Coordinates of C-alpha atoms in Angstrom, one line a residue:
Chain A
M1 CA 107.8 79.3 95.9
Q2 CA 107.6 76.8 98.8
T3 CA 107.4 78.7 102.0
I4 CA 107.4 77.1 105.5
A5 CA 104.8 78.4 107.9
T6 CA 103.6 81.7 106.5
E7 CA 100.2 81.6 108.1
N8 CA 100.6 80.1 111.4
Y9 CA 104.2 81.2 112.3
L10 CA 105.2 77.6 113.2
P11 CA 108.9 77.0 112.7
Q12 CA 110.3 73.6 111.5
S13 CA 113.0 71.8 113.5
A14 CA 116.5 72.1 112.0
I15 CA 119.9 70.8 113.0
I16 CA 123.2 72.6 113.0
H17 CA 125.5 70.5 110.9
K18 CA 128.7 72.6 111.2
I19 CA 129.8 75.9 112.7
I20 CA 132.5 78.0 111.1
N21 CA 134.1 80.7 113.3
E22 CA 134.5 83.6 110.8
N23 CA 136.0 85.9 113.4
S24 CA 135.6 86.6 117.1
Q25 CA 132.1 88.0 116.5
I26 CA 130.7 86.1 113.5
K27 CA 129.9 82.5 113.1
T28 CA 128.5 80.7 110.0
F29 CA 126.0 78.0 110.8
E30 CA 125.5 75.2 108.3
I31 CA 122.0 73.9 108.9
V32 CA 119.8 71.1 107.6
F33 CA 116.1 70.6 108.4
A34 CA 115.4 67.6 110.6
N35 CA 112.8 66.4 108.1
Q36 CA 114.5 65.5 104.8
A37 CA 111.3 66.3 102.8
V38 CA 111.2 69.8 104.3
H39 CA 114.8 70.3 103.5
D40 CA 114.4 69.2 99.9
S41 CA 111.3 71.4 99.4
L42 CA 113.1 74.6 100.5
K43 CA 113.4 77.0 97.6
Y44 CA 115.1 80.3 98.1
L45 CA 117.2 83.0 96.3
P46 CA 120.0 85.2 97.6
G47 CA 118.7 88.2 99.5
Q48 CA 115.9 86.3 101.3
F49 CA 116.0 85.5 104.9
M50 CA 114.7 82.9 107.5
M51 CA 113.1 83.6 110.8
V52 CA 115.3 81.7 113.3
S53 CA 114.2 80.4 116.7
V54 CA 116.4 79.5 119.6
P55 CA 114.7 77.8 122.5
H56 CA 113.3 80.4 125.0
C57 CA 114.9 83.3 123.0
G58 CA 112.2 84.1 120.4
E59 CA 112.9 84.7 116.8
A60 CA 115.1 86.9 114.6
P61 CA 115.4 87.4 110.8
I62 CA 118.7 86.1 109.4
S63 CA 119.7 86.4 105.7
F64 CA 121.0 83.4 103.8
S65 CA 124.7 83.6 103.4
S66 CA 124.6 80.5 101.2
S67 CA 123.6 80.2 97.6
P68 CA 120.7 77.9 96.7
T69 CA 122.9 76.3 94.1
R70 CA 124.6 74.5 97.0
T71 CA 121.9 72.3 98.4
D72 CA 123.6 70.2 101.1
A73 CA 123.0 72.8 103.8
I74 CA 121.8 76.3 104.2
C75 CA 124.1 78.8 105.7
L76 CA 123.3 81.6 108.1
S77 CA 126.1 83.9 109.2
V78 CA 125.4 85.6 112.4
R79 CA 127.2 88.4 114.3
K80 CA 126.8 88.2 118.1
A81 CA 124.7 91.3 118.7
G82 CA 121.6 90.7 120.9
Q83 CA 120.0 88.0 123.0
L84 CA 119.1 85.6 120.3
T85 CA 122.3 85.9 118.3
S86 CA 124.3 85.5 121.6
A87 CA 122.3 82.3 122.3
M88 CA 123.1 81.1 118.8
H89 CA 126.8 81.6 119.4
D90 CA 126.5 79.3 122.4
L91 CA 125.1 76.4 120.3
K92 CA 127.3 73.6 119.0
A93 CA 127.1 71.2 116.0
G94 CA 124.2 68.8 116.5
D95 CA 122.0 71.4 118.4
N96 CA 118.6 72.4 117.2
L97 CA 117.2 75.6 115.7
G98 CA 113.6 76.4 114.6
L99 CA 113.3 77.9 111.1
R100 CA 110.5 79.3 109.0
G101 CA 110.7 81.0 105.7
P102 CA 112.2 81.9 103.2
Y103 CA 110.8 85.4 103.3
G104 CA 111.4 88.6 101.5
T105 CA 112.1 89.9 98.0
P106 CA 115.4 88.4 96.7
F107 CA 118.0 90.0 94.5
D108 CA 116.8 89.9 90.9
M109 CA 119.4 87.5 89.6
V110 CA 117.8 87.5 86.1
S111 CA 118.1 91.3 85.6
L112 CA 121.7 91.1 86.7
K113 CA 122.6 88.7 83.9
D114 CA 125.5 89.7 81.6
R115 CA 126.4 92.7 83.8
D116 CA 129.6 93.3 85.6
L117 CA 129.0 93.2 89.3
L118 CA 130.5 95.3 92.0
F119 CA 130.0 94.0 95.5
V120 CA 130.8 96.5 98.3
A121 CA 130.5 95.1 101.8
G122 CA 131.2 96.3 105.3
G123 CA 131.6 93.9 108.3
I124 CA 128.7 91.4 108.6
G125 CA 127.3 93.0 105.4
L126 CA 129.3 90.5 103.5
A127 CA 127.1 87.7 104.8
P128 CA 124.1 88.2 102.4
L129 CA 126.4 89.2 99.6
R130 CA 128.3 85.9 100.0
G131 CA 125.1 84.1 98.9
V132 CA 124.9 86.3 95.7
I133 CA 128.6 86.0 94.9
N134 CA 128.6 82.2 95.2
Y135 CA 125.4 82.1 93.1
C136 CA 127.1 84.0 90.4
L137 CA 130.2 81.7 90.6
D138 CA 127.9 78.7 90.1
H139 CA 126.3 80.4 87.1
R140 CA 129.6 81.9 85.9
N141 CA 128.7 82.3 82.3
D142 CA 125.6 84.3 83.1
Y143 CA 127.5 87.2 84.7
G144 CA 130.4 89.5 83.7
Q145 CA 133.4 90.6 85.7
I146 CA 133.0 90.4 89.5
F147 CA 134.6 93.0 91.8
I148 CA 134.4 92.5 95.6
L149 CA 135.4 95.3 97.9
Y150 CA 135.3 94.3 101.6
G151 CA 135.9 96.7 104.5
S152 CA 136.4 95.7 108.1
R153 CA 137.1 97.7 111.2
L154 CA 140.4 96.0 112.1
P155 CA 142.4 93.3 110.4
S156 CA 141.3 90.9 113.2
D157 CA 137.7 91.6 112.3
I158 CA 138.1 90.3 108.7
A159 CA 135.6 87.4 108.3
F160 CA 134.9 84.8 105.6
H161 CA 138.6 84.0 105.1
E162 CA 137.9 80.8 103.3
D163 CA 135.6 82.4 100.8
I164 CA 137.9 85.3 100.3
K165 CA 140.8 83.0 99.6
L166 CA 138.7 81.1 96.9
W167 CA 137.4 84.3 95.4
Q168 CA 141.0 85.8 95.1
Q169 CA 142.1 82.6 93.3
E170 CA 139.3 82.7 90.8
S171 CA 139.9 84.3 87.4
G172 CA 137.5 87.1 86.4
I173 CA 137.2 88.1 90.1
T174 CA 138.9 91.0 91.8
C175 CA 138.6 90.8 95.6
L176 CA 140.2 93.6 97.6
L177 CA 140.2 94.2 101.3
T178 CA 140.6 97.3 103.5
V179 CA 140.4 98.1 107.2
D180 CA 139.4 101.2 109.0
A181 CA 142.4 101.0 111.4
S182 CA 145.6 98.9 111.1
E183 CA 147.1 96.4 113.5
P184 CA 150.6 95.0 113.7
G185 CA 151.2 92.6 110.8
W186 CA 148.7 94.2 108.4
D187 CA 150.3 95.5 105.2
G188 CA 147.1 95.9 103.3
S189 CA 144.9 98.9 102.5
V190 CA 143.8 101.2 105.4
G191 CA 140.7 103.4 104.9
L192 CA 137.0 103.3 104.2
V193 CA 135.8 100.7 101.7
T194 CA 135.0 103.3 99.1
K195 CA 138.7 104.1 98.9
L196 CA 139.2 100.8 97.1
L197 CA 137.1 102.1 94.2
A198 CA 140.3 103.9 93.0
D199 CA 142.0 100.5 92.6
I200 CA 139.5 98.9 90.2
N201 CA 138.6 99.6 86.6
I202 CA 134.9 99.3 86.2
D203 CA 132.5 100.7 83.6
P204 CA 129.4 102.0 85.4
S205 CA 127.3 101.8 82.3
K206 CA 127.4 98.0 82.1
S207 CA 127.7 97.3 85.9
S208 CA 125.5 96.9 88.9
G209 CA 126.6 97.8 92.4
I210 CA 125.5 95.6 95.3
V211 CA 126.1 97.2 98.7
C212 CA 125.6 95.9 102.2
G213 CA 127.0 97.0 105.6
P214 CA 126.3 99.3 108.5
P215 CA 123.7 102.0 107.9
M216 CA 126.2 104.9 107.5
M217 CA 128.3 102.8 105.1
I218 CA 125.3 101.9 102.9
G219 CA 124.3 105.6 102.5
A220 CA 127.8 106.8 101.8
T221 CA 128.7 104.0 99.4
L222 CA 125.5 104.3 97.3
K223 CA 126.1 108.0 97.1
E224 CA 129.8 107.6 96.0
L225 CA 128.8 105.0 93.4
S226 CA 126.1 107.3 92.1
N227 CA 128.7 110.1 91.8
R228 CA 130.9 107.7 89.8
G229 CA 128.1 107.2 87.2
F230 CA 126.1 104.2 88.4
A231 CA 122.4 104.7 87.7
D232 CA 120.1 104.5 90.7
E233 CA 118.3 101.5 89.2
N234 CA 121.6 99.6 89.1
L235 CA 122.5 100.3 92.7
I236 CA 121.1 97.6 95.0
T237 CA 121.3 97.2 98.7
T238 CA 119.7 95.0 101.4
M239 CA 118.3 96.6 104.5
E240 CA 118.2 95.5 108.1
R241 CA 115.3 96.2 110.5
Y242 CA 113.9 94.8 113.7
M243 CA 111.3 92.2 112.7
K244 CA 108.7 89.9 114.4
C245 CA 106.4 88.3 111.9
G246 CA 108.5 88.3 108.7
V247 CA 105.3 88.2 106.6
G248 CA 104.1 91.8 106.4
I249 CA 101.8 92.2 109.4
C250 CA 103.5 93.1 112.6
R251 CA 105.0 96.3 111.0
H252 CA 108.2 96.5 113.1
C253 CA 110.3 96.7 109.9
H254 CA 108.5 99.8 108.5
L255 CA 110.5 101.8 106.0
D256 CA 108.3 104.8 105.2
D257 CA 105.3 103.2 103.3
K258 CA 107.1 99.9 102.7
L259 CA 108.0 96.9 104.9
V260 CA 111.4 95.5 104.8
C261 CA 110.2 91.9 105.3
T262 CA 108.0 91.8 102.2
D263 CA 108.8 94.8 99.9
G264 CA 112.5 94.2 100.8
P265 CA 115.0 93.6 102.2
V266 CA 116.5 94.1 98.8
F267 CA 115.9 97.6 97.4
T268 CA 117.4 99.7 94.6
R269 CA 118.7 103.2 95.3
A270 CA 116.0 104.4 92.9
Q271 CA 113.3 102.8 95.2
L272 CA 114.9 104.2 98.4
K273 CA 115.1 107.7 97.0
T274 CA 111.3 107.9 96.8
M275 CA 111.1 107.1 100.5
D276 CA 112.0 108.6 103.8
V277 CA 114.9 106.3 104.8
A278 CA 117.3 106.8 107.7
E279 CA 120.3 105.3 105.8
L280 CA 120.0 107.9 103.0
R281 CA 119.5 111.0 105.2
Chain B
M1 CA 65.8 87.1 103.6
D2 CA 66.8 90.3 102.1
G3 CA 65.6 93.8 102.8
M4 CA 64.4 95.7 105.8
Y5 CA 62.6 94.5 108.9
I6 CA 61.3 95.8 112.1
L7 CA 62.1 94.4 115.6
S8 CA 60.1 95.8 118.4
K9 CA 62.3 96.8 121.4
D10 CA 60.1 94.7 123.6
H11 CA 61.3 91.7 121.7
L12 CA 65.0 92.5 121.8
R13 CA 65.9 90.5 124.9
S14 CA 63.9 87.5 123.7
F15 CA 65.7 87.7 120.4
L16 CA 69.1 87.9 122.1
R17 CA 68.1 85.0 124.4
K18 CA 67.4 82.8 121.4
I19 CA 70.7 83.6 119.6
N20 CA 72.5 83.2 122.9
K21 CA 71.5 79.5 123.0
A22 CA 73.8 78.6 120.2
N23 CA 76.3 81.5 120.4
R24 CA 78.4 83.4 122.8
L25 CA 77.0 86.9 123.0
V26 CA 79.1 90.1 123.2
A27 CA 77.6 93.5 123.7
P28 CA 78.3 96.8 125.4
I29 CA 77.7 96.3 129.1
V30 CA 77.9 98.7 132.0
N31 CA 80.2 97.1 134.7
R32 CA 80.1 97.8 138.4
H33 CA 82.4 100.7 138.0
G34 CA 80.1 102.4 135.6
D35 CA 82.2 101.7 132.6
T36 CA 80.6 100.7 129.3
L37 CA 82.7 97.9 127.7
F38 CA 82.1 95.3 125.1
S39 CA 81.9 92.2 127.2
V40 CA 80.8 88.6 127.0
I41 CA 77.3 88.3 128.4
D42 CA 77.1 85.7 131.1
D43 CA 73.5 86.0 132.1
L44 CA 71.3 87.8 129.6
D45 CA 68.5 88.2 132.1
Y46 CA 70.6 90.5 134.3
A47 CA 72.9 92.0 131.7
P48 CA 72.8 95.8 131.8
Y49 CA 73.5 96.3 128.2
E50 CA 73.9 99.9 127.2
F51 CA 73.4 101.4 123.8
N52 CA 73.3 105.1 124.6
Q53 CA 77.0 105.4 125.7
Q54 CA 80.0 104.9 123.5
S55 CA 81.7 101.7 124.5
Q56 CA 85.2 102.5 125.9
N57 CA 86.7 99.6 123.9
G58 CA 86.1 98.4 120.4
I59 CA 85.8 94.7 119.6
K60 CA 89.4 94.4 118.4
S61 CA 90.5 92.3 121.3
F62 CA 88.0 89.6 120.6
F63 CA 89.7 88.8 117.3
F64 CA 93.2 90.0 118.1
P65 CA 93.6 89.6 121.9
Q66 CA 96.1 91.8 123.8
Q67 CA 98.0 88.6 124.5
E68 CA 97.5 85.2 122.8
T69 CA 99.4 82.0 122.6
I70 CA 100.4 81.3 119.0
A71 CA 102.4 78.2 119.7
T72 CA 103.7 75.9 122.3
Y73 CA 107.2 74.5 122.0
S74 CA 109.3 71.8 123.4
S75 CA 113.1 71.4 123.2
Q76 CA 114.4 68.1 124.4
D77 CA 116.4 65.0 123.3
G78 CA 117.5 66.6 120.0
D79 CA 114.0 67.7 119.1
Y80 CA 112.8 71.4 119.0
S81 CA 109.2 71.4 117.8
F82 CA 106.3 73.9 117.7
T83 CA 102.6 73.1 118.0
A84 CA 99.7 75.3 117.1
P85 CA 97.1 75.9 119.9
S86 CA 94.2 73.5 119.6
D87 CA 91.4 75.6 121.1
E88 CA 88.5 76.3 118.8
P89 CA 86.9 79.7 119.1
E90 CA 83.2 79.7 120.1
P91 CA 80.6 81.0 117.6
T92 CA 80.0 84.5 118.8
V93 CA 77.4 87.2 118.0
Y94 CA 78.6 90.7 118.5
F95 CA 75.6 93.0 119.1
G96 CA 75.4 96.8 119.1
V97 CA 78.7 97.3 117.2
R98 CA 79.0 100.9 116.1
S99 CA 79.8 101.9 112.5
C100 CA 83.4 102.9 113.4
D101 CA 84.1 99.6 115.1
L102 CA 82.6 97.7 112.1
M103 CA 84.8 99.6 109.7
A104 CA 87.7 98.8 112.0
I105 CA 87.0 95.1 111.6
M106 CA 86.9 95.5 107.8
H107 CA 90.3 97.1 108.1
M108 CA 91.6 94.3 110.3
D109 CA 90.3 91.8 107.7
D110 CA 92.5 93.5 105.2
V111 CA 95.5 93.1 107.5
F112 CA 95.0 89.5 108.8
M113 CA 93.0 88.0 105.9
G114 CA 94.5 89.8 102.9
E115 CA 97.5 88.2 101.3
I116 CA 98.5 86.4 104.5
K117 CA 95.7 84.4 106.1
D118 CA 96.5 84.7 109.8
Q119 CA 95.2 81.4 111.2
Q120 CA 94.6 82.9 114.7
Y121 CA 92.6 85.8 113.5
M122 CA 90.7 83.9 110.8
A123 CA 89.5 81.2 113.2
K124 CA 87.9 83.8 115.4
R125 CA 86.6 85.9 112.5
Q126 CA 84.9 82.9 110.8
Q127 CA 83.0 82.2 114.0
A128 CA 81.7 85.8 114.3
I129 CA 78.3 87.3 113.4
L130 CA 78.4 91.1 113.5
I131 CA 75.3 93.0 114.3
G132 CA 75.8 96.8 113.9
L133 CA 74.0 99.7 115.4
N134 CA 73.9 102.9 113.5
C135 CA 74.7 106.1 115.4
N136 CA 71.7 108.5 115.6
H137 CA 73.7 110.7 118.0
P138 CA 77.4 110.9 117.5
F139 CA 79.4 111.1 120.7
E140 CA 81.5 114.0 121.9
N141 CA 84.8 113.1 120.2
C142 CA 83.4 111.3 117.2
F143 CA 84.5 112.3 113.7
C144 CA 83.6 109.3 111.5
N145 CA 81.9 111.7 109.1
A146 CA 85.4 113.0 108.3
T147 CA 86.9 109.5 107.9
K148 CA 83.8 108.2 105.9
S149 CA 83.3 105.4 108.3
G150 CA 79.9 106.3 109.8
P151 CA 77.6 107.3 111.4
F152 CA 75.5 105.0 109.2
L153 CA 77.0 102.2 107.2
G154 CA 75.9 100.6 103.9
S155 CA 78.0 97.4 104.3
G156 CA 80.4 95.6 106.7
F157 CA 77.7 94.0 108.9
D158 CA 75.8 90.8 108.9
L159 CA 72.8 92.6 110.3
Q160 CA 72.4 96.3 111.1
F161 CA 70.1 97.9 113.5
T162 CA 68.8 101.5 113.5
D163 CA 67.1 102.8 116.6
Q164 CA 63.7 104.2 115.6
G165 CA 62.3 104.9 119.1
D166 CA 60.2 102.0 120.2
N167 CA 61.6 99.6 117.5
Y168 CA 64.7 98.8 115.5
L169 CA 64.9 98.9 111.7
V170 CA 66.9 95.8 110.8
Q171 CA 68.9 95.7 107.6
V172 CA 70.4 92.5 106.2
G173 CA 74.0 92.6 105.2
R174 CA 75.8 89.4 104.6
E175 CA 74.6 85.8 104.4
K176 CA 75.1 85.0 108.1
G177 CA 72.7 87.8 109.0
A178 CA 70.1 86.6 106.6
A179 CA 70.3 83.1 108.1
L180 CA 69.9 84.4 111.6
L181 CA 66.9 86.5 110.7
K182 CA 65.4 83.5 108.9
Q183 CA 65.9 81.3 111.9
W184 CA 64.2 83.7 114.3
N185 CA 61.7 85.2 111.9
Q186 CA 58.9 85.2 114.5
F187 CA 60.4 88.4 116.0
F188 CA 60.6 90.3 112.7
T189 CA 58.0 92.0 110.5
P190 CA 58.7 93.6 107.1
A191 CA 59.4 97.4 107.4
S192 CA 57.0 99.8 105.8
E193 CA 58.2 102.3 103.2
E194 CA 57.8 105.1 105.8
Q195 CA 60.0 103.3 108.3
I196 CA 62.7 102.8 105.6
Q197 CA 62.4 106.5 104.7
N198 CA 62.8 107.3 108.4
Q199 CA 66.2 105.7 108.5
Y200 CA 67.4 108.1 105.8
Q201 CA 66.0 111.0 107.8
L202 CA 67.8 109.8 110.9
S203 CA 71.1 109.5 109.0
L204 CA 70.8 113.1 107.8
E205 CA 70.1 114.3 111.3
A206 CA 73.1 112.3 112.7
M207 CA 75.4 113.9 110.1
A208 CA 74.3 117.3 111.3
N209 CA 75.0 116.4 115.0
F210 CA 78.8 116.1 115.0
Q211 CA 80.4 118.4 117.6
L212 CA 84.0 118.2 116.2
N213 CA 84.9 119.7 112.8
V214 CA 87.8 117.5 111.6
H215 CA 89.3 118.0 108.1
A216 CA 90.8 114.6 107.6
D217 CA 90.8 114.9 103.8
Q218 CA 92.8 118.0 103.9
A219 CA 95.4 116.4 106.2
I220 CA 95.6 113.3 104.0
Q221 CA 96.1 115.4 100.9
R222 CA 98.9 117.5 102.6
L223 CA 100.6 114.3 103.8
Q224 CA 100.5 112.8 100.3
N225 CA 101.9 116.0 98.9
G226 CA 104.7 116.1 101.5
Q227 CA 103.4 119.4 102.8
V228 CA 103.5 118.6 106.5
P229 CA 106.6 120.2 108.0
E230 CA 109.0 118.1 110.1
E231 CA 108.4 120.5 113.0
I232 CA 104.9 119.1 113.5
W233 CA 106.3 115.6 114.0
Q234 CA 109.0 117.0 116.3
S235 CA 106.6 119.0 118.5
L236 CA 104.1 116.2 118.8
S237 CA 106.8 113.5 119.4
L238 CA 108.2 115.6 122.3
R239 CA 104.8 115.5 123.9
C240 CA 104.2 111.8 123.5
Q241 CA 104.6 110.1 126.9
D242 CA 105.4 106.7 125.3
C243 CA 102.4 105.0 127.0
G244 CA 101.0 103.2 124.0
G245 CA 97.5 104.1 125.1
C246 CA 96.5 105.4 121.6
A247 CA 97.5 102.2 119.9
F248 CA 95.9 99.9 122.5
I249 CA 92.5 101.7 122.5
C250 CA 92.6 102.2 118.7
P251 CA 90.2 99.7 117.0
T252 CA 92.5 99.5 113.9
C253 CA 96.0 99.4 115.5
T254 CA 97.2 95.9 114.8
C255 CA 101.0 96.1 115.3
F256 CA 102.2 93.3 117.5
T257 CA 105.3 91.7 118.9
I258 CA 106.1 88.0 119.5
V259 CA 107.9 86.7 122.6
D260 CA 108.8 83.4 124.1
R261 CA 107.9 82.5 127.7
K262 CA 109.9 79.8 129.2
L263 CA 107.6 77.5 131.3
S264 CA 110.3 74.9 132.2
A265 CA 113.8 74.0 131.0
D266 CA 112.4 72.1 128.0
H267 CA 109.2 73.8 127.1
G268 CA 107.4 77.1 126.8
I269 CA 104.9 79.1 124.9
R270 CA 105.2 81.7 122.1
L271 CA 103.0 84.7 122.7
R272 CA 101.7 87.4 120.4
N273 CA 101.2 90.8 122.2
W274 CA 99.9 94.1 121.2
D275 CA 102.7 96.6 120.4
A276 CA 102.8 100.3 119.5
C277 CA 104.9 101.9 116.8
T278 CA 105.3 104.9 119.2
F279 CA 107.4 102.8 121.6
S280 CA 111.2 103.5 121.3
G281 CA 111.8 99.8 121.3
F282 CA 109.6 99.1 118.3
T283 CA 112.3 99.6 115.8
R284 CA 115.5 99.2 118.0
M285 CA 117.7 96.5 116.6
A286 CA 120.0 94.1 118.3
G287 CA 123.1 96.1 119.3
G288 CA 121.1 99.2 119.9
H289 CA 120.9 101.0 116.5
N290 CA 117.5 102.6 116.0
P291 CA 116.5 103.9 112.5
V292 CA 113.8 106.0 114.1
H293 CA 115.0 109.0 116.1
H294 CA 112.6 108.5 119.0
K295 CA 112.5 112.1 120.4
T296 CA 111.6 113.7 117.1
Q297 CA 109.9 111.0 115.1
S298 CA 108.1 108.7 117.5
I299 CA 104.6 109.5 116.3
K300 CA 105.4 110.0 112.7
Q301 CA 104.8 106.4 111.6
R302 CA 101.5 106.3 113.5
F303 CA 99.9 109.1 111.6
M304 CA 101.7 108.5 108.3
H305 CA 100.5 104.9 108.3
K306 CA 97.0 105.7 109.2
L307 CA 96.4 108.7 107.0
C308 CA 98.8 108.3 104.1
H309 CA 100.2 104.7 103.6
D310 CA 96.8 103.0 104.2
V311 CA 95.0 105.4 101.9
K312 CA 97.6 104.5 99.2
E313 CA 97.3 100.8 99.9
H314 CA 93.6 100.3 100.8
G315 CA 91.9 103.4 99.5
S316 CA 90.8 104.6 102.9
P317 CA 92.6 105.8 106.1
S318 CA 92.9 103.4 108.9
C319 CA 91.4 105.9 111.3
V320 CA 87.7 105.3 111.7
G321 CA 87.0 108.5 113.6
C322 CA 85.9 106.9 116.9
G323 CA 87.7 109.5 118.9
R324 CA 88.8 107.2 121.6
C325 CA 92.5 108.3 121.4
V326 CA 91.4 111.9 122.1
D327 CA 90.4 111.0 125.6
I328 CA 93.1 108.6 126.4
C329 CA 96.1 110.7 125.4
F330 CA 97.3 112.9 128.3
G331 CA 100.0 114.4 126.0
G332 CA 97.4 115.7 123.7
V333 CA 99.1 113.9 120.8
D334 CA 95.8 112.5 119.4
I335 CA 94.9 112.2 115.8
V336 CA 92.4 115.1 115.9
R337 CA 95.2 117.4 117.2
F338 CA 97.5 116.2 114.4
I339 CA 94.9 116.6 111.7
K340 CA 94.3 120.2 112.8
M341 CA 98.0 121.0 112.9
A342 CA 98.6 119.4 109.6
G343 CA 95.9 121.5 108.0
E344 CA 97.3 124.8 109.2
D345 CA 99.6 126.9 107.0

């Protein structure tokens, strides 16, 4: 797999092609590399991430929210949380970013073949799953039924409206939303995202669950799915940690004896259960 | 040239002077404050090198500096580009490096030249010749016998010296050492069988001279078996003063952070700095969430990594028993304390 700047940490110049405001806190950046040959050489899979540089702000790891099947631009969806992500939110189309990667172990899209897929996302957790979902849509015959359960804090926090609209129109896909607390005008479900499990009919023996969201949500959802009969090998999540190098040396992203940047960020519940992991405590 | 040679102590300075012509020379030097530190020798004729004290630092910082520029960047007119630093490291001979510090370099090689070839580290490492000095007399806090990283080494050096009174027994390790010996062969004579036997005798005496009795194997085993109770992490974490001294003085601690320093509106440098896993900010994410509960777990990763994870990954702990953290820690949260607590029922 072609990787940019693994050994000297030098990012490549990239240009923001378009910015989509997903909600008040999340923006999706459509990005192309300044050098066309670099852009064309980029090979990645859903679940991997890029180290993103913003002038004078350092670097942060951001998961792909795009599928590699859509090659015009890569997408990084970013919630405004710290210094670098705030600086990203101040950028506009045409501005530059530095990118190196892709890094990390991706979702095993081959072993997911022919299975029914249950995606459970909370908040910005839908960003990395968006890449997987769109990958599956672009290889529609390879995968079974798709269920997407998406929880947000408030109705006004719901992001990725365009994607959700497309998913809800697609046959063979069930996409349900819920919010933790209602606001005027919301007539949908209220409650934790796991509540939506009651509204779908899924056979755990031929399904895989793919979960991403806040730490508490990940732990609770994996446990709930396990209780409903999903095998630990078929429960998959992607972890978030502070990171500096992205290539397995700086050790900021330690997860017991593993590193999120190289051993992850994608882990099965079976893997996580052998480790001391905050999310599962 | 393979095998064992003898260098008379009278010839040491002349030998060092010769190798200093084509190489920068680093050795333990006593500074004006009385501290023994591995330093670059400016003037060999006046250098007060000191081989009877433990150097307060290892040689980590010569390969992995406390702060180094890993890139310069510019951001103007629609271009945001990064350039690698252009400075070439000087060829350097490190002389008088103790077994623990040599083992630490071997550990750093695993980190920076394993799967990932770190260009910054590798450039310096390729320009290095390592001349070791076996330890006839372990120092007060030494426990390399427990971590199997000394006091005498069989590999990991280009040349290795053993103090035999009025001469050094010189053992050839890697190719670079053989070449150096060949180049300056006028200083060396082949060692006699008796002199080679004497080295073995000295190594046995050194093994008997450790003042500490540290059961690292036992602690490693208990960590691997999950027999170390959480209360130990808690009580030691509470005493950690968050100073990072243990990580900075440790010859095998290689965790780092990367930061940008703005030099003007449109350019700056990207720096790599030493970091410590015991710092609360080490794992804190944007937005404030921290998966490590600092008060009760701040030192857990440090000892788990050194004594458990690295044993699993590399076959040996990434503690070389140099004992430097014993002196530096005013909370008493050093690895010797931990090993002792972990071994108790």
